[in-house]
PDB file of C-alpha atoms in Angstrom:
ATOM      1  CA  MET A   1     134.976  40.206 123.586  1.00 57.00           C
ATOM      2  CA  THR A   2     137.326  43.198 123.902  1.00 70.00           C
ATOM      3  CA  ALA A   3     139.164  43.553 127.209  1.00 73.00           C
ATOM      4  CA  PRO A   4     138.098  46.619 129.235  1.00 82.00           C
ATOM      5  CA  ARG A   5     140.447  49.525 128.483  1.00 91.00           C
ATOM      6  CA  LEU A   6     140.982  52.824 130.245  1.00 97.00           C
ATOM      7  CA  THR A   7     143.225  55.813 129.478  1.00 98.00           C
ATOM      8  CA  LEU A   8     144.027  58.133 132.387  1.00 98.00           C
ATOM      9  CA  PRO A   9     146.189  61.235 132.880  1.00 98.00           C
ATOM     10  CA  SER A  10     149.204  61.119 135.183  1.00 98.00           C
ATOM     11  CA  PRO A  11     149.733  64.755 136.192  1.00 98.00           C
ATOM     12  CA  ALA A  12     152.838  66.646 137.239  1.00 98.00           C
ATOM     13  CA  LYS A  13     153.128  68.335 140.637  1.00 98.00           C
ATOM     14  CA  LEU A  14     155.010  71.341 141.930  1.00 98.00           C
ATOM     15  CA  ASN A  15     156.420  71.913 145.406  1.00 96.00           C
ATOM     16  CA  LEU A  16     155.411  75.522 146.089  1.00 95.00           C
ATOM     17  CA  MET A  17     157.807  75.504 149.051  1.00 94.00           C
ATOM     18  CA  LEU A  18     160.036  72.875 150.662  1.00 94.00           C
ATOM     19  CA  HIS A  19     161.496  73.222 154.145  1.00 94.00           C
ATOM     20  CA  ILE A  20     163.753  70.570 155.672  1.00 94.00           C
ATOM     21  CA  LEU A  21     163.369  70.395 159.451  1.00 93.00           C
ATOM     22  CA  GLY A  22     165.847  67.663 160.312  1.00 86.00           C
ATOM     23  CA  ARG A  23     167.074  64.160 159.630  1.00 83.00           C
ATOM     24  CA  ARG A  24     165.436  61.198 161.327  1.00 81.00           C
ATOM     25  CA  GLU A  25     167.217  58.159 162.778  1.00 77.00           C
ATOM     26  CA  ASP A  26     166.070  56.078 159.795  1.00 79.00           C
ATOM     27  CA  GLY A  27     167.917  58.442 157.434  1.00 74.00           C
ATOM     28  CA  TYR A  28     164.796  60.082 156.005  1.00 78.00           C
ATOM     29  CA  HIS A  29     164.291  63.813 156.346  1.00 83.00           C
ATOM     30  CA  GLU A  30     161.416  65.528 158.154  1.00 89.00           C
ATOM     31  CA  LEU A  31     160.036  68.185 155.850  1.00 92.00           C
ATOM     32  CA  GLN A  32     157.186  70.562 155.198  1.00 94.00           C
ATOM     33  CA  THR A  33     156.011  71.262 151.688  1.00 94.00           C
ATOM     34  CA  ILE A  34     153.000  72.328 149.647  1.00 94.00           C
ATOM     35  CA  PHE A  35     152.022  70.139 146.701  1.00 96.00           C
ATOM     36  CA  GLN A  36     149.969  71.537 143.832  1.00 97.00           C
ATOM     37  CA  PHE A  37     149.104  69.749 140.586  1.00 98.00           C
ATOM     38  CA  LEU A  38     149.523  70.865 137.007  1.00 98.00           C
ATOM     39  CA  ASP A  39     147.065  70.231 134.198  1.00 98.00           C
ATOM     40  CA  TYR A  40     149.927  68.614 132.316  1.00 98.00           C
ATOM     41  CA  GLY A  41     151.353  65.116 132.437  1.00 98.00           C
ATOM     42  CA  ASP A  42     151.797  61.636 131.063  1.00 98.00           C
ATOM     43  CA  GLU A  43     148.975  59.464 129.767  1.00 98.00           C
ATOM     44  CA  ILE A  44     148.617  55.813 130.745  1.00 98.00           C
ATOM     45  CA  THR A  45     146.418  53.246 128.996  1.00 98.00           C
ATOM     46  CA  PHE A  46     145.346  50.032 130.731  1.00 98.00           C
ATOM     47  CA  ALA A  47     143.747  46.881 129.264  1.00 97.00           C
ATOM     48  CA  VAL A  48     142.566  44.085 131.557  1.00 97.00           C
ATOM     49  CA  ARG A  49     143.970  40.580 131.096  1.00 96.00           C
ATOM     50  CA  ASP A  50     142.350  37.478 132.546  1.00 95.00           C
ATOM     51  CA  ASP A  51     145.586  35.495 132.986  1.00 96.00           C
ATOM     52  CA  GLY A  52     147.053  37.476 135.913  1.00 97.00           C
ATOM     53  CA  VAL A  53     150.069  38.717 133.911  1.00 98.00           C
ATOM     54  CA  ILE A  54     151.234  42.320 134.461  1.00 98.00           C
ATOM     55  CA  ARG A  55     153.027  43.753 131.440  1.00 98.00           C
ATOM     56  CA  LEU A  56     154.267  47.279 130.751  1.00 98.00           C
ATOM     57  CA  HIS A  57     154.675  47.476 126.976  1.00 97.00           C
ATOM     58  CA  THR A  58     156.492  50.826 126.903  1.00 96.00           C
ATOM     59  CA  GLU A  59     160.238  50.379 127.352  1.00 92.00           C
ATOM     60  CA  PHE A  60     162.495  52.727 129.317  1.00 89.00           C
ATOM     61  CA  ALA A  61     166.181  52.675 128.475  1.00 83.00           C
ATOM     62  CA  ASP A  62     167.427  53.121 132.054  1.00 83.00           C
ATOM     63  CA  VAL A  63     164.672  51.291 133.965  1.00 88.00           C
ATOM     64  CA  PRO A  64     164.260  47.484 133.793  1.00 91.00           C
ATOM     65  CA  HIS A  65     160.622  46.337 133.417  1.00 94.00           C
ATOM     66  CA  ASP A  66     160.206  44.976 136.952  1.00 94.00           C
ATOM     67  CA  SER A  67     161.907  48.011 138.536  1.00 93.00           C
ATOM     68  CA  ASN A  68     159.441  50.486 137.034  1.00 95.00           C
ATOM     69  CA  LEU A  69     157.145  52.008 139.674  1.00 96.00           C
ATOM     70  CA  ILE A  70     154.161  51.341 137.407  1.00 97.00           C
ATOM     71  CA  VAL A  71     154.857  47.594 137.447  1.00 98.00           C
ATOM     72  CA  LYS A  72     155.673  47.621 141.180  1.00 98.00           C
ATOM     73  CA  ALA A  73     152.397  49.410 141.936  1.00 98.00           C
ATOM     74  CA  ALA A  74     150.364  46.945 139.848  1.00 98.00           C
ATOM     75  CA  LYS A  75     152.025  43.905 141.433  1.00 98.00           C
ATOM     76  CA  LYS A  76     151.600  45.205 144.987  1.00 98.00           C
ATOM     77  CA  LEU A  77     147.926  45.955 144.421  1.00 98.00           C
ATOM     78  CA  GLN A  78     147.401  42.551 142.818  1.00 98.00           C
ATOM     79  CA  GLU A  79     149.132  40.778 145.732  1.00 98.00           C
ATOM     80  CA  GLN A  80     147.409  42.689 148.514  1.00 98.00           C
ATOM     81  CA  SER A  81     143.943  42.518 146.967  1.00 98.00           C
ATOM     82  CA  GLY A  82     144.216  38.875 145.927  1.00 98.00           C
ATOM     83  CA  CYS A  83     143.002  39.828 142.452  1.00 98.00           C
ATOM     84  CA  SER A  84     143.451  37.130 139.784  1.00 97.00           C
ATOM     85  CA  LEU A  85     143.229  39.560 136.848  1.00 97.00           C
ATOM     86  CA  GLY A  86     146.258  40.994 135.040  1.00 97.00           C
ATOM     87  CA  ILE A  87     146.893  44.149 133.039  1.00 98.00           C
ATOM     88  CA  ASP A  88     148.558  45.418 129.859  1.00 98.00           C
ATOM     89  CA  ILE A  89     149.936  48.960 130.251  1.00 98.00           C
ATOM     90  CA  TRP A  90     151.175  51.585 127.784  1.00 98.00           C
ATOM     91  CA  ILE A  91     152.441  55.051 128.728  1.00 97.00           C
ATOM     92  CA  GLU A  92     152.867  58.195 126.687  1.00 97.00           C
ATOM     93  CA  LYS A  93     155.746  59.750 128.616  1.00 95.00           C
ATOM     94  CA  ILE A  94     156.329  63.498 128.560  1.00 95.00           C
ATOM     95  CA  LEU A  95     157.334  64.219 132.184  1.00 94.00           C
ATOM     96  CA  PRO A  96     161.133  64.253 132.641  1.00 88.00           C
ATOM     97  CA  MET A  97     162.941  61.782 134.908  1.00 84.00           C
ATOM     98  CA  GLY A  98     164.677  63.453 137.861  1.00 84.00           C
ATOM     99  CA  GLY A  99     162.820  66.711 137.259  1.00 90.00           C
ATOM    100  CA  GLY A 100     161.176  67.072 140.659  1.00 92.00           C
ATOM    101  CA  ILE A 101     157.686  67.142 139.171  1.00 95.00           C
ATOM    102  CA  GLY A 102     156.686  63.705 140.385  1.00 92.00           C
ATOM    103  CA  GLY A 103     156.689  61.655 137.188  1.00 91.00           C
ATOM    104  CA  GLY A 104     157.334  58.204 138.679  1.00 93.00           C
ATOM    105  CA  SER A 105     155.189  58.790 141.780  1.00 95.00           C
ATOM    106  CA  SER A 106     152.338  60.110 139.648  1.00 97.00           C
ATOM    107  CA  ASN A 107     152.573  57.088 137.333  1.00 98.00           C
ATOM    108  CA  ALA A 108     152.379  54.752 140.344  1.00 98.00           C
ATOM    109  CA  ALA A 109     149.314  56.554 141.728  1.00 98.00           C
ATOM    110  CA  THR A 110     147.533  56.556 138.352  1.00 98.00           C
ATOM    111  CA  THR A 111     148.219  52.826 138.144  1.00 98.00           C
ATOM    112  CA  LEU A 112     146.762  52.164 141.606  1.00 98.00           C
ATOM    113  CA  LEU A 113     143.635  54.218 140.923  1.00 98.00           C
ATOM    114  CA  GLY A 114     143.205  52.891 137.393  1.00 98.00           C
ATOM    115  CA  LEU A 115     143.491  49.243 138.417  1.00 98.00           C
ATOM    116  CA  ASN A 116     141.250  49.764 141.446  1.00 98.00           C
ATOM    117  CA  HIS A 117     138.619  50.952 138.953  1.00 96.00           C
ATOM    118  CA  LEU A 118     139.198  48.325 136.239  1.00 97.00           C
ATOM    119  CA  TRP A 119     139.594  45.373 138.611  1.00 97.00           C
ATOM    120  CA  GLN A 120     136.554  46.630 140.589  1.00 96.00           C
ATOM    121  CA  LEU A 121     138.360  46.262 143.919  1.00 98.00           C
ATOM    122  CA  GLY A 122     136.423  48.963 145.770  1.00 97.00           C
ATOM    123  CA  TRP A 123     139.440  50.184 147.762  1.00 98.00           C
ATOM    124  CA  ASP A 124     139.086  53.695 149.231  1.00 97.00           C
ATOM    125  CA  ASP A 125     141.719  56.424 148.931  1.00 96.00           C
ATOM    126  CA  ASP A 126     143.038  55.790 152.468  1.00 96.00           C
ATOM    127  CA  ARG A 127     143.883  52.208 151.652  1.00 98.00           C
ATOM    128  CA  LEU A 128     145.364  53.061 148.245  1.00 98.00           C
ATOM    129  CA  ALA A 129     147.438  55.917 149.754  1.00 97.00           C
ATOM    130  CA  ALA A 130     148.833  53.592 152.454  1.00 96.00           C
ATOM    131  CA  LEU A 131     149.900  51.147 149.753  1.00 98.00           C
ATOM    132  CA  GLY A 132     151.287  54.051 147.690  1.00 97.00           C
ATOM    133  CA  LEU A 133     153.474  55.198 150.580  1.00 95.00           C
ATOM    134  CA  THR A 134     155.362  51.887 150.417  1.00 95.00           C
ATOM    135  CA  LEU A 135     156.303  52.820 146.827  1.00 96.00           C
ATOM    136  CA  GLY A 136     157.402  56.411 147.524  1.00 92.00           C
ATOM    137  CA  ALA A 137     156.764  59.398 149.794  1.00 90.00           C
ATOM    138  CA  ASP A 138     155.107  61.433 147.010  1.00 93.00           C
ATOM    139  CA  VAL A 139     152.662  58.724 145.880  1.00 96.00           C
ATOM    140  CA  PRO A 140     149.938  59.410 148.516  1.00 96.00           C
ATOM    141  CA  VAL A 141     149.308  63.012 147.416  1.00 97.00           C
ATOM    142  CA  PHE A 142     148.737  61.822 143.842  1.00 98.00           C
ATOM    143  CA  VAL A 143     146.384  59.094 145.116  1.00 98.00           C
ATOM    144  CA  ARG A 144     144.354  61.616 147.113  1.00 98.00           C
ATOM    145  CA  GLY A 145     144.372  64.144 144.290  1.00 98.00           C
ATOM    146  CA  HIS A 146     144.096  67.413 146.202  1.00 97.00           C
ATOM    147  CA  ALA A 147     146.663  70.181 146.782  1.00 96.00           C
ATOM    148  CA  ALA A 148     148.091  69.649 150.249  1.00 95.00           C
ATOM    149  CA  PHE A 149     150.371  70.910 152.970  1.00 94.00           C
ATOM    150  CA  ALA A 150     152.577  67.893 153.659  1.00 94.00           C
ATOM    151  CA  GLU A 151     154.634  66.977 156.718  1.00 93.00           C
ATOM    152  CA  GLY A 152     156.667  63.993 157.916  1.00 89.00           C
ATOM    153  CA  VAL A 153     158.478  62.600 154.861  1.00 82.00           C
ATOM    154  CA  GLY A 154     155.666  64.101 152.787  1.00 81.00           C
ATOM    155  CA  GLU A 155     152.925  61.637 153.708  1.00 83.00           C
ATOM    156  CA  LYS A 156     150.988  63.617 156.373  1.00 91.00           C
ATOM    157  CA  LEU A 157     148.634  65.621 154.174  1.00 95.00           C
ATOM    158  CA  THR A 158     146.339  68.545 154.994  1.00 93.00           C
ATOM    159  CA  PRO A 159     144.259  69.804 152.025  1.00 94.00           C
ATOM    160  CA  VAL A 160     144.942  73.448 151.109  1.00 93.00           C
ATOM    161  CA  GLU A 161     143.641  75.869 148.478  1.00 93.00           C
ATOM    162  CA  PRO A 162     146.556  77.944 147.112  1.00 93.00           C
ATOM    163  CA  GLU A 163     146.009  80.263 144.159  1.00 94.00           C
ATOM    164  CA  GLU A 164     145.928  78.513 140.776  1.00 96.00           C
ATOM    165  CA  PRO A 165     148.109  80.634 138.481  1.00 97.00           C
ATOM    166  CA  TRP A 166     149.534  79.741 135.106  1.00 98.00           C
ATOM    167  CA  TYR A 167     153.063  78.409 135.419  1.00 98.00           C
ATOM    168  CA  LEU A 168     156.022  78.419 133.102  1.00 98.00           C
ATOM    169  CA  VAL A 169     158.107  75.341 133.895  1.00 98.00           C
ATOM    170  CA  LEU A 170     161.656  75.155 132.542  1.00 97.00           C
ATOM    171  CA  VAL A 171     163.217  71.708 132.154  1.00 96.00           C
ATOM    172  CA  PRO A 172     167.048  71.800 132.277  1.00 95.00           C
ATOM    173  CA  GLN A 173     168.440  68.749 130.516  1.00 92.00           C
ATOM    174  CA  VAL A 174     169.855  67.126 133.643  1.00 92.00           C
ATOM    175  CA  SER A 175     168.488  64.451 135.969  1.00 89.00           C
ATOM    176  CA  VAL A 176     168.976  65.365 139.621  1.00 91.00           C
ATOM    177  CA  SER A 177     169.479  62.527 142.120  1.00 88.00           C
ATOM    178  CA  THR A 178     167.281  63.050 145.187  1.00 86.00           C
ATOM    179  CA  ALA A 179     169.579  60.844 147.289  1.00 87.00           C
ATOM    180  CA  GLU A 180     172.577  62.931 146.251  1.00 91.00           C
ATOM    181  CA  ILE A 181     170.900  66.205 147.268  1.00 92.00           C
ATOM    182  CA  PHE A 182     169.627  64.886 150.605  1.00 90.00           C
ATOM    183  CA  SER A 183     173.082  63.529 151.499  1.00 90.00           C
ATOM    184  CA  ASP A 184     174.898  66.791 150.661  1.00 93.00           C
ATOM    185  CA  PRO A 185     176.638  68.077 153.833  1.00 91.00           C
ATOM    186  CA  LEU A 186     175.735  71.682 152.966  1.00 91.00           C
ATOM    187  CA  LEU A 187     171.981  71.007 152.805  1.00 93.00           C
ATOM    188  CA  THR A 188     169.975  73.103 155.301  1.00 86.00           C
ATOM    189  CA  ARG A 189     168.398  70.667 157.765  1.00 91.00           C
ATOM    190  CA  ASN A 190     167.266  72.896 160.648  1.00 89.00           C
ATOM    191  CA  THR A 191     164.501  75.122 159.278  1.00 91.00           C
ATOM    192  CA  PRO A 192     161.974  75.828 162.086  1.00 91.00           C
ATOM    193  CA  PRO A 193     158.570  74.214 161.456  1.00 91.00           C
ATOM    194  CA  ILE A 194     155.712  76.405 160.264  1.00 87.00           C
ATOM    195  CA  LYS A 195     152.651  76.196 162.495  1.00 78.00           C
ATOM    196  CA  VAL A 196     150.415  78.629 160.621  1.00 63.00           C
ATOM    197  CA  ARG A 197     147.872  77.443 158.025  1.00 66.00           C
ATOM    198  CA  PRO A 198     147.913  78.545 155.319  1.00 65.00           C
ATOM    199  CA  VAL A 199     151.643  79.019 154.982  1.00 68.00           C
ATOM    200  CA  PRO A 200     152.464  82.700 155.484  1.00 65.00           C
ATOM    201  CA  LYS A 201     153.889  84.748 152.614  1.00 72.00           C
ATOM    202  CA  GLY A 202     157.665  84.813 152.575  1.00 71.00           C
ATOM    203  CA  ASN A 203     157.978  81.135 153.519  1.00 78.00           C
ATOM    204  CA  SER A 204     157.981  79.896 149.930  1.00 85.00           C
ATOM    205  CA  ARG A 205     161.633  78.950 149.592  1.00 91.00           C
ATOM    206  CA  ASN A 206     163.010  75.522 148.764  1.00 95.00           C
ATOM    207  CA  ASP A 207     165.851  74.467 151.089  1.00 95.00           C
ATOM    208  CA  CYS A 208     167.252  72.209 148.345  1.00 95.00           C
ATOM    209  CA  LEU A 209     167.716  75.080 145.876  1.00 96.00           C
ATOM    210  CA  PRO A 210     171.202  76.275 146.972  1.00 95.00           C
ATOM    211  CA  VAL A 211     172.591  72.721 146.815  1.00 96.00           C
ATOM    212  CA  VAL A 212     171.026  71.921 143.423  1.00 96.00           C
ATOM    213  CA  ALA A 213     172.061  75.282 141.940  1.00 95.00           C
ATOM    214  CA  ARG A 214     175.640  74.768 143.131  1.00 95.00           C
ATOM    215  CA  ARG A 215     175.900  71.244 141.715  1.00 95.00           C
ATOM    216  CA  TYR A 216     174.040  71.811 138.434  1.00 95.00           C
ATOM    217  CA  PRO A 217     174.948  74.895 136.373  1.00 96.00           C
ATOM    218  CA  GLU A 218     172.066  74.142 133.966  1.00 96.00           C
ATOM    219  CA  VAL A 219     169.586  74.611 136.829  1.00 96.00           C
ATOM    220  CA  ARG A 220     171.363  77.755 138.015  1.00 97.00           C
ATOM    221  CA  ASN A 221     171.125  79.182 134.498  1.00 97.00           C
ATOM    222  CA  ALA A 222     167.373  78.452 134.285  1.00 97.00           C
ATOM    223  CA  LEU A 223     166.766  80.096 137.680  1.00 97.00           C
ATOM    224  CA  ASN A 224     168.670  83.200 136.619  1.00 97.00           C
ATOM    225  CA  LEU A 225     166.855  83.528 133.288  1.00 97.00           C
ATOM    226  CA  LEU A 226     163.345  82.976 134.648  1.00 98.00           C
ATOM    227  CA  GLY A 227     164.127  85.203 137.638  1.00 97.00           C
ATOM    228  CA  LYS A 228     164.276  88.207 135.304  1.00 97.00           C
ATOM    229  CA  PHE A 229     160.492  87.912 134.788  1.00 97.00           C
ATOM    230  CA  THR A 230     159.028  86.422 137.987  1.00 96.00           C
ATOM    231  CA  GLU A 231     160.066  84.715 141.215  1.00 95.00           C
ATOM    232  CA  ALA A 232     161.874  81.586 140.007  1.00 96.00           C
ATOM    233  CA  LYS A 233     161.581  78.491 142.186  1.00 96.00           C
ATOM    234  CA  LEU A 234     162.875  74.932 142.211  1.00 97.00           C
ATOM    235  CA  THR A 235     160.368  72.094 142.579  1.00 96.00           C
ATOM    236  CA  GLY A 236     161.294  69.201 144.870  1.00 92.00           C
ATOM    237  CA  THR A 237     164.966  68.339 144.554  1.00 90.00           C
ATOM    238  CA  GLY A 238     164.932  69.556 140.944  1.00 83.00           C
ATOM    239  CA  SER A 239     165.782  69.900 138.164  1.00 92.00           C
ATOM    240  CA  CYS A 240     162.646  71.736 136.978  1.00 97.00           C
ATOM    241  CA  VAL A 241     162.347  75.459 137.643  1.00 97.00           C
ATOM    242  CA  PHE A 242     159.022  77.281 137.669  1.00 97.00           C
ATOM    243  CA  GLY A 243     157.402  80.685 138.033  1.00 97.00           C
ATOM    244  CA  GLY A 244     153.786  81.784 138.293  1.00 97.00           C
ATOM    245  CA  PHE A 245     151.931  84.238 136.034  1.00 97.00           C
ATOM    246  CA  PRO A 246     148.411  85.718 136.314  1.00 97.00           C
ATOM    247  CA  SER A 247     147.418  84.683 132.781  1.00 98.00           C
ATOM    248  CA  LYS A 248     148.272  82.146 130.099  1.00 98.00           C
ATOM    249  CA  ALA A 249     149.148  84.985 127.727  1.00 98.00           C
ATOM    250  CA  GLU A 250     151.835  86.318 130.083  1.00 98.00           C
ATOM    251  CA  ALA A 251     153.283  82.854 130.702  1.00 98.00           C
ATOM    252  CA  ASP A 252     153.291  82.163 126.944  1.00 98.00           C
ATOM    253  CA  LYS A 253     155.049  85.457 126.271  1.00 98.00           C
ATOM    254  CA  VAL A 254     157.954  84.666 128.612  1.00 98.00           C
ATOM    255  CA  SER A 255     158.009  81.074 127.387  1.00 97.00           C
ATOM    256  CA  ALA A 256     158.507  82.277 123.813  1.00 96.00           C
ATOM    257  CA  LEU A 257     161.551  84.262 124.942  1.00 95.00           C
ATOM    258  CA  LEU A 258     163.162  81.551 127.071  1.00 95.00           C
ATOM    259  CA  THR A 259     162.377  78.322 125.237  1.00 85.00           C
ATOM    260  CA  GLU A 260     164.538  79.338 122.294  1.00 85.00           C
ATOM    261  CA  THR A 261     167.456  78.128 124.393  1.00 86.00           C
ATOM    262  CA  LEU A 262     165.711  76.081 127.102  1.00 92.00           C
ATOM    263  CA  THR A 263     163.104  73.322 127.086  1.00 94.00           C
ATOM    264  CA  GLY A 264     159.895  74.190 128.906  1.00 96.00           C
ATOM    265  CA  PHE A 265     156.106  74.216 128.960  1.00 97.00           C
ATOM    266  CA  VAL A 266     153.190  76.322 130.188  1.00 98.00           C
ATOM    267  CA  ALA A 267     150.494  74.717 132.363  1.00 98.00           C
ATOM    268  CA  LYS A 268     147.681  75.718 134.693  1.00 98.00           C
ATOM    269  CA  GLY A 269     148.035  75.093 138.408  1.00 98.00           C
ATOM    270  CA  SER A 270     145.180  73.006 139.794  1.00 98.00           C
ATOM    271  CA  ASN A 271     144.173  72.133 143.347  1.00 97.00           C
ATOM    272  CA  VAL A 272     142.240  69.079 142.120  1.00 98.00           C
ATOM    273  CA  SER A 273     144.256  66.614 140.055  1.00 98.00           C
ATOM    274  CA  MET A 274     143.130  66.097 136.470  1.00 98.00           C
ATOM    275  CA  LEU A 275     143.353  62.362 137.208  1.00 98.00           C
ATOM    276  CA  HIS A 276     140.632  62.702 139.828  1.00 97.00           C
ATOM    277  CA  ARG A 277     138.511  64.888 137.584  1.00 97.00           C
ATOM    278  CA  LYS A 278     138.701  62.153 134.922  1.00 97.00           C
ATOM    279  CA  LEU A 279     137.841  59.396 137.411  1.00 96.00           C
ATOM    280  CA  GLN A 280     134.864  61.417 138.697  1.00 94.00           C
ATOM    281  CA  SER A 281     133.557  61.658 135.140  1.00 93.00           C
ATOM    282  CA  LEU A 282     133.546  57.834 134.917  1.00 89.00           C
ATOM    283  CA  LEU A 283     131.285  57.377 137.949  1.00 78.00           C
TER     284      LEU A 283
END
């Protein structure tokens, strides 16, 4: 008998804005941000094992097996649910590491949702998101699967419905360390909180952008080039740079001009994650 298998998308996200309000006593930063998904991402395949072993078969040069968020997510869910089943996992990786588009967090969330389905645990999104938060601040939004205005360290989520344009995302060939950016003495940490929903126009900046652009000339170059065609923004702590366009044709046109010298891709913004659309189709 063939073990149950499931292949699921693991989408990218963008931070449409990112304001840093202050630093907490525990060292984390209070922030406000808007998360939106892209119809673009990794693909993860799962096959159930009956011996309890968790094995990620795809190797990552810089990440030991047991340190990978995919493996950590699977082990935590197995421990907390008391499930005796195991899992074989393969990933087709296209999202860059250190790009600010949520690759590792998205992979962890896809793992939690995929195993919840395959192991037939019956956990709801609240419970999975709470477990996800122990793996990383961005995991809960991927678990819940809806565009959101986020507060706290990014875990307090209010669903929102921003426009869903086509985006051109440029991927400078550098990995930006989140810890490095958040510890930079020149980082803005006193932006006043926004109380209006939805976020008013003109509040779409990313407080990390000046620090990242100063430290990484490759990111600065991408911002300058894309900025000739549309408002160029940084997602998260970087390194990816993005801009919105009203149609795929317009995004493709600029992409053709810029990706001769830069790596990038065009993708549709989506307020409902393609992971959740796939899971809904399985019900």
